[in-house]
PDB file of C-alpha atoms in Angstrom:
ATOM      1  CA  MET A 997       0.000   0.000   0.000  1.00  0.00           C
ATOM      2  CA  ARG A 998       2.825   2.375   0.869  1.00  0.00           C
ATOM      3  CA  ASP A 999       4.477   1.826  -2.521  1.00  0.00           C
ATOM      4  CA  ALA A1000       1.314   3.174  -4.196  1.00  0.00           C
ATOM      5  CA  GLU A1001       2.038   6.526  -2.452  1.00  0.00           C
ATOM      6  CA  PRO A1002      -1.561   7.151  -1.329  1.00  0.00           C
ATOM      7  CA  ALA A1003      -2.626  10.599  -0.150  1.00  0.00           C
ATOM      8  CA  PHE A1004      -3.991   8.988   3.031  1.00  0.00           C
ATOM      9  CA  PHE A1005      -5.082   5.648   4.453  1.00  0.00           C
ATOM     10  CA  LEU A1006      -8.608   5.352   5.885  1.00  0.00           C
ATOM     11  CA  HIS A1007      -8.349   2.616   8.506  1.00  0.00           C
ATOM     12  CA  SER A1008     -11.992   1.659   8.818  1.00  0.00           C
ATOM     13  CA  GLY A1009     -11.926  -0.048  12.182  1.00  0.00           C
ATOM     14  CA  ASP A1010     -10.483  -3.259  13.571  1.00  0.00           C
ATOM     15  CA  MET A1011      -7.061  -1.696  14.137  1.00  0.00           C
ATOM     16  CA  ILE A1012      -6.553  -4.492  16.691  1.00  0.00           C
ATOM     17  CA  TYR A1013      -8.334  -7.733  17.491  1.00  0.00           C
ATOM     18  CA  ALA A1014      -8.608  -7.431  21.278  1.00  0.00           C
ATOM     19  CA  ASP A1015     -11.086 -10.307  21.432  1.00  0.00           C
ATOM     20  CA  ASN A1016      -8.721 -12.997  20.150  1.00  0.00           C
ATOM     21  CA  PRO A1017      -5.467 -14.156  21.728  1.00  0.00           C
ATOM     22  CA  ILE A1018      -2.441 -13.942  19.456  1.00  0.00           C
ATOM     23  CA  LEU A1019      -1.132 -17.452  19.909  1.00  0.00           C
ATOM     24  CA  ALA A1020       2.408 -18.573  19.141  1.00  0.00           C
ATOM     25  CA  GLU A1021       1.088 -21.258  16.764  1.00  0.00           C
ATOM     26  CA  GLN A1022      -2.139 -21.826  14.860  1.00  0.00           C
ATOM     27  CA  ARG A1023      -3.084 -24.934  12.862  1.00  0.00           C
ATOM     28  CA  LEU A1024      -4.488 -23.945   9.445  1.00  0.00           C
ATOM     29  CA  PRO A1025      -7.369 -25.811   7.728  1.00  0.00           C
ATOM     30  CA  ASP A1026      -4.912 -27.422   5.305  1.00  0.00           C
ATOM     31  CA  GLY A1027      -2.911 -28.844   8.232  1.00  0.00           C
ATOM     32  CA  LYS A1028       0.033 -26.449   7.969  1.00  0.00           C
ATOM     33  CA  LEU A1029       1.282 -24.708  11.088  1.00  0.00           C
ATOM     34  CA  TRP A1030       1.294 -20.876  11.200  1.00  0.00           C
ATOM     35  CA  ARG A1031       3.747 -19.315  13.645  1.00  0.00           C
ATOM     36  CA  ASN A1032       3.252 -15.829  15.086  1.00  0.00           C
ATOM     37  CA  VAL A1033       5.662 -13.460  16.733  1.00  0.00           C
ATOM     38  CA  THR A1034       3.859 -12.993  20.028  1.00  0.00           C
ATOM     39  CA  ASN A1035       4.344 -12.218  23.697  1.00  0.00           C
ATOM     40  CA  GLU A1036       2.558 -12.962  26.968  1.00  0.00           C
ATOM     41  CA  ARG A1037       0.734  -9.611  26.915  1.00  0.00           C
ATOM     42  CA  VAL A1038      -1.179 -10.412  23.705  1.00  0.00           C
ATOM     43  CA  ALA A1039      -1.615 -14.159  24.236  1.00  0.00           C
ATOM     44  CA  ARG A1040      -4.979 -13.579  25.961  1.00  0.00           C
ATOM     45  CA  VAL A1041      -8.064 -11.477  25.270  1.00  0.00           C
ATOM     46  CA  ALA A1042      -7.666  -7.841  26.275  1.00  0.00           C
ATOM     47  CA  GLU A1043      -9.419  -6.873  29.502  1.00  0.00           C
ATOM     48  CA  SER A1044      -7.342  -4.234  31.303  1.00  0.00           C
ATOM     49  CA  LEU A1045      -6.258  -0.880  29.911  1.00  0.00           C
ATOM     50  CA  ASP A1046      -2.689  -2.220  29.842  1.00  0.00           C
ATOM     51  CA  ASP A1047      -3.912  -5.209  27.763  1.00  0.00           C
ATOM     52  CA  PHE A1048      -5.414  -2.833  25.183  1.00  0.00           C
ATOM     53  CA  ARG A1049      -2.280  -0.693  25.164  1.00  0.00           C
ATOM     54  CA  ALA A1050      -0.230  -3.846  24.569  1.00  0.00           C
ATOM     55  CA  ARG A1051      -2.355  -4.688  21.507  1.00  0.00           C
ATOM     56  CA  PHE A1052      -1.726  -1.313  19.898  1.00  0.00           C
ATOM     57  CA  ALA A1053       1.974  -1.453  20.804  1.00  0.00           C
ATOM     58  CA  TYR A1054       2.195  -4.968  19.316  1.00  0.00           C
ATOM     59  CA  SER A1055       0.801  -3.824  15.970  1.00  0.00           C
ATOM     60  CA  LEU A1056       3.219  -0.910  15.839  1.00  0.00           C
ATOM     61  CA  GLU A1057       6.212  -3.221  16.335  1.00  0.00           C
ATOM     62  CA  ASP A1058       5.827  -4.414  12.731  1.00  0.00           C
ATOM     63  CA  ASP A1059       8.299  -2.731  10.362  1.00  0.00           C
ATOM     64  CA  HIS A1060       5.708  -2.530   7.569  1.00  0.00           C
ATOM     65  CA  VAL A1061       3.110  -0.875   9.825  1.00  0.00           C
ATOM     66  CA  GLN A1062       5.767   1.596  10.987  1.00  0.00           C
ATOM     67  CA  ALA A1063       6.728   2.385   7.387  1.00  0.00           C
ATOM     68  CA  LEU A1064       3.106   3.004   6.419  1.00  0.00           C
ATOM     69  CA  ALA A1065       2.551   5.237   9.459  1.00  0.00           C
ATOM     70  CA  ARG A1066       5.781   7.101   8.687  1.00  0.00           C
ATOM     71  CA  ASP A1067       4.859   7.932   5.108  1.00  0.00           C
ATOM     72  CA  VAL A1068       1.060   8.029   4.876  1.00  0.00           C
ATOM     73  CA  PRO A1069      -1.468  10.004   6.950  1.00  0.00           C
ATOM     74  CA  ILE A1070      -3.871   7.552   8.598  1.00  0.00           C
ATOM     75  CA  LEU A1071      -7.474   8.419   9.391  1.00  0.00           C
ATOM     76  CA  ALA A1072      -8.478   5.843  11.997  1.00  0.00           C
ATOM     77  CA  GLN A1073     -11.994   4.707  12.859  1.00  0.00           C
ATOM     78  CA  TRP A1074     -12.873   2.622  15.913  1.00  0.00           C
ATOM     79  CA  ASP A1075     -14.939  -0.552  15.348  1.00  0.00           C
ATOM     80  CA  ASP A1076     -16.069  -3.713  17.144  1.00  0.00           C
ATOM     81  CA  HIS A1077     -12.925  -5.890  17.302  1.00  0.00           C
ATOM     82  CA  GLU A1078     -11.161  -3.174  19.277  1.00  0.00           C
ATOM     83  CA  THR A1079     -13.438  -4.504  22.054  1.00  0.00           C
ATOM     84  CA  HIS A1080     -15.342  -7.676  21.120  1.00  0.00           C
ATOM     85  CA  ASN A1081     -16.876  -8.885  17.856  1.00  0.00           C
ATOM     86  CA  ASN A1082     -20.380  -7.424  17.374  1.00  0.00           C
ATOM     87  CA  TRP A1083     -20.473  -5.927  20.872  1.00  0.00           C
ATOM     88  CA  TRP A1084     -23.279  -3.613  21.966  1.00  0.00           C
ATOM     89  CA  PRO A1085     -23.593  -1.219  24.918  1.00  0.00           C
ATOM     90  CA  GLY A1086     -24.581  -3.113  28.039  1.00  0.00           C
ATOM     91  CA  GLN A1087     -23.571  -6.490  26.630  1.00  0.00           C
ATOM     92  CA  ILE A1088     -22.357  -8.978  29.243  1.00  0.00           C
ATOM     93  CA  LEU A1089     -19.790 -11.405  27.842  1.00  0.00           C
ATOM     94  CA  GLU A1090     -20.278 -15.030  28.810  1.00  0.00           C
ATOM     95  CA  ASP A1091     -17.034 -16.062  27.147  1.00  0.00           C
ATOM     96  CA  ASP A1092     -14.821 -18.049  29.563  1.00  0.00           C
ATOM     97  CA  ARG A1093     -11.706 -16.334  28.185  1.00  0.00           C
ATOM     98  CA  TYR A1094     -12.767 -13.143  29.994  1.00  0.00           C
ATOM     99  CA  ARG A1095     -11.649 -13.742  33.567  1.00  0.00           C
ATOM    100  CA  THR A1096     -11.774 -10.280  35.172  1.00  0.00           C
ATOM    101  CA  GLU A1097     -14.160  -8.133  33.094  1.00  0.00           C
ATOM    102  CA  HIS A1098     -17.385  -9.271  31.431  1.00  0.00           C
ATOM    103  CA  ASN A1099     -19.035  -5.901  30.761  1.00  0.00           C
ATOM    104  CA  ALA A1100     -18.435  -5.028  27.086  1.00  0.00           C
ATOM    105  CA  SER A1101     -19.126  -1.318  27.714  1.00  0.00           C
ATOM    106  CA  VAL A1102     -16.273  -1.159  30.238  1.00  0.00           C
ATOM    107  CA  LEU A1103     -13.993  -2.953  27.778  1.00  0.00           C
ATOM    108  CA  SER A1104     -15.081  -0.556  25.024  1.00  0.00           C
ATOM    109  CA  ALA A1105     -14.140   2.491  27.111  1.00  0.00           C
ATOM    110  CA  ARG A1106     -10.693   0.998  27.757  1.00  0.00           C
ATOM    111  CA  ALA A1107     -10.261   0.182  24.071  1.00  0.00           C
ATOM    112  CA  ARG A1108     -11.154   3.728  22.980  1.00  0.00           C
ATOM    113  CA  ARG A1109      -8.719   5.210  25.492  1.00  0.00           C
ATOM    114  CA  ALA A1110      -5.907   2.928  24.306  1.00  0.00           C
ATOM    115  CA  MET A1111      -6.661   3.699  20.652  1.00  0.00           C
ATOM    116  CA  ILE A1112      -6.394   7.430  21.256  1.00  0.00           C
ATOM    117  CA  GLU A1113      -3.174   6.954  23.239  1.00  0.00           C
ATOM    118  CA  TRP A1114      -1.506   4.533  20.830  1.00  0.00           C
ATOM    119  CA  THR A1115      -2.549   5.877  17.459  1.00  0.00           C
ATOM    120  CA  PRO A1116       0.700   7.651  16.628  1.00  0.00           C
ATOM    121  CA  VAL A1117      -0.063  11.355  16.660  1.00  0.00           C
ATOM    122  CA  PRO A1118       2.202  14.378  16.613  1.00  0.00           C
ATOM    123  CA  ALA A1119       2.460  16.577  19.669  1.00  0.00           C
ATOM    124  CA  GLY A1120       0.017  19.439  19.556  1.00  0.00           C
ATOM    125  CA  PRO A1121      -3.656  19.751  18.704  1.00  0.00           C
ATOM    126  CA  VAL A1122      -5.710  17.130  16.938  1.00  0.00           C
ATOM    127  CA  GLN A1123      -6.415  18.302  13.406  1.00  0.00           C
ATOM    128  CA  ARG A1124     -10.193  18.395  13.836  1.00  0.00           C
ATOM    129  CA  VAL A1125     -13.260  16.698  15.275  1.00  0.00           C
ATOM    130  CA  LEU A1126     -16.253  16.304  12.966  1.00  0.00           C
ATOM    131  CA  HIS A1127     -19.686  15.743  14.510  1.00  0.00           C
ATOM    132  CA  TYR A1128     -22.152  13.724  12.388  1.00  0.00           C
ATOM    133  CA  GLY A1129     -25.421  13.561  14.248  1.00  0.00           C
ATOM    134  CA  PRO A1130     -25.929  12.204  17.746  1.00  0.00           C
ATOM    135  CA  LEU A1131     -23.937   8.965  17.294  1.00  0.00           C
ATOM    136  CA  VAL A1132     -20.795   9.721  15.283  1.00  0.00           C
ATOM    137  CA  ASP A1133     -17.772  11.884  16.026  1.00  0.00           C
ATOM    138  CA  VAL A1134     -14.826  11.610  13.620  1.00  0.00           C
ATOM    139  CA  ILE A1135     -11.510  12.585  15.226  1.00  0.00           C
ATOM    140  CA  VAL A1136      -8.981  13.340  12.485  1.00  0.00           C
ATOM    141  CA  LEU A1137      -5.378  12.595  13.430  1.00  0.00           C
ATOM    142  CA  ASP A1138      -2.172  12.859  11.421  1.00  0.00           C
ATOM    143  CA  CYS A1139      -0.450   9.544  12.139  1.00  0.00           C
ATOM    144  CA  ARG A1140       2.903  10.306  10.518  1.00  0.00           C
ATOM    145  CA  SER A1141       4.867  10.486  13.770  1.00  0.00           C
ATOM    146  CA  PHE A1142       7.446   7.994  12.479  1.00  0.00           C
ATOM    147  CA  ARG A1143       8.552  10.482   9.810  1.00  0.00           C
ATOM    148  CA  THR A1144      12.134  11.603  10.376  1.00  0.00           C
ATOM    149  CA  PRO A1145      13.406  13.277   7.193  1.00  0.00           C
ATOM    150  CA  THR A1146      16.803  14.925   7.309  1.00  0.00           C
ATOM    151  CA  THR A1147      15.675  17.840   5.118  1.00  0.00           C
ATOM    152  CA  PRO A1148      11.998  18.729   5.608  1.00  0.00           C
ATOM    153  CA  THR A1149      10.088  19.770   2.504  1.00  0.00           C
ATOM    154  CA  ALA A1150       6.454  20.595   1.831  1.00  0.00           C
ATOM    155  CA  ALA A1151       5.901  16.939   0.911  1.00  0.00           C
ATOM    156  CA  THR A1152       7.807  15.622   3.936  1.00  0.00           C
ATOM    157  CA  PRO A1153       7.064  17.679   7.031  1.00  0.00           C
ATOM    158  CA  ALA A1154       9.544  18.044   9.870  1.00  0.00           C
ATOM    159  CA  PRO A1155       9.698  15.259  12.433  1.00  0.00           C
ATOM    160  CA  CYS A1156       7.030  15.312  15.105  1.00  0.00           C
ATOM    161  CA  SER A1157       8.163  15.996  18.643  1.00  0.00           C
ATOM    162  CA  ALA A1158       6.339  12.878  19.918  1.00  0.00           C
ATOM    163  CA  PRO A1159       7.854   9.945  18.006  1.00  0.00           C
ATOM    164  CA  HIS A1160       6.632   6.366  18.264  1.00  0.00           C
ATOM    165  CA  ARG A1161       7.174   4.730  21.642  1.00  0.00           C
ATOM    166  CA  PRO A1162       9.992   2.146  21.729  1.00  0.00           C
ATOM    167  CA  ARG A1163       9.248  -1.572  21.729  1.00  0.00           C
ATOM    168  CA  GLY A1164       8.189  -2.880  25.102  1.00  0.00           C
ATOM    169  CA  SER A1165       6.842   0.467  26.268  1.00  0.00           C
ATOM    170  CA  SER A1166       3.449   0.108  27.928  1.00  0.00           C
ATOM    171  CA  MET A1167       2.646   3.770  28.524  1.00  0.00           C
ATOM    172  CA  PRO A1168       1.901   6.514  26.021  1.00  0.00           C
ATOM    173  CA  SER A1169       4.125   9.547  25.793  1.00  0.00           C
ATOM    174  CA  PRO A1170       2.915  12.652  27.652  1.00  0.00           C
ATOM    175  CA  ALA A1171       2.358  14.366  24.289  1.00  0.00           C
ATOM    176  CA  ARG A1172       0.146  11.506  23.062  1.00  0.00           C
ATOM    177  CA  ALA A1173      -1.824  11.502  26.279  1.00  0.00           C
ATOM    178  CA  ARG A1174      -2.385  15.292  25.987  1.00  0.00           C
ATOM    179  CA  ALA A1175      -3.456  14.933  22.332  1.00  0.00           C
ATOM    180  CA  GLY A1176      -5.870  12.147  23.294  1.00  0.00           C
ATOM    181  CA  ARG A1177      -7.384  14.195  26.113  1.00  0.00           C
ATOM    182  CA  SER A1178      -7.717  17.180  23.772  1.00  0.00           C
ATOM    183  CA  SER A1179      -9.596  15.152  21.145  1.00  0.00           C
ATOM    184  CA  ARG A1180     -11.872  13.551  23.732  1.00  0.00           C
ATOM    185  CA  ALA A1181     -12.642  16.949  25.233  1.00  0.00           C
ATOM    186  CA  THR A1182     -14.116  18.144  21.931  1.00  0.00           C
ATOM    187  CA  SER A1183     -16.041  14.930  21.316  1.00  0.00           C
ATOM    188  CA  ARG A1184     -19.617  14.633  22.501  1.00  0.00           C
ATOM    189  CA  TRP A1185     -18.995  10.970  23.368  1.00  0.00           C
ATOM    190  CA  ALA A1186     -15.923  11.413  25.569  1.00  0.00           C
TER     191      ALA A1186
END
């Protein structure tokens, strides 16, 4: 996708799959064995805020995801798998994999917070919040915080002051946390 040099990437939800463990091995229907790069923090369904943060951090450890985020603005939309497939407000999960939290609305709030914290954003204000009726707020972020050109041009802006968090980091940078709070403050659904 990056090689096509798109003007932007609209990530229409399911940025993570918090409702499925990322197992070290998975048997495919044809009998072959698929091996994942995984860790203990993503080998279970996400329940705590730290679990959700770990999912976003895990995705951003991939070199290809980093390259895309470095070169292409990403407009991100939250969807169901960031919490649980086909969840609804008030849903109580009867899935045995959930050991500490069964309320999907609580999980959803944690997922949204982690998404805002871990979607790589530059320090400073969110570009804009668009309100579409009583149920939809679109928070527009510029996700090019991996960009580190040596000579900034109009096509390649200067590096952001809040670069991507290093591997293994479980907390967002102060700049990301401020940007997330700023976007939530202007949203009607914060």
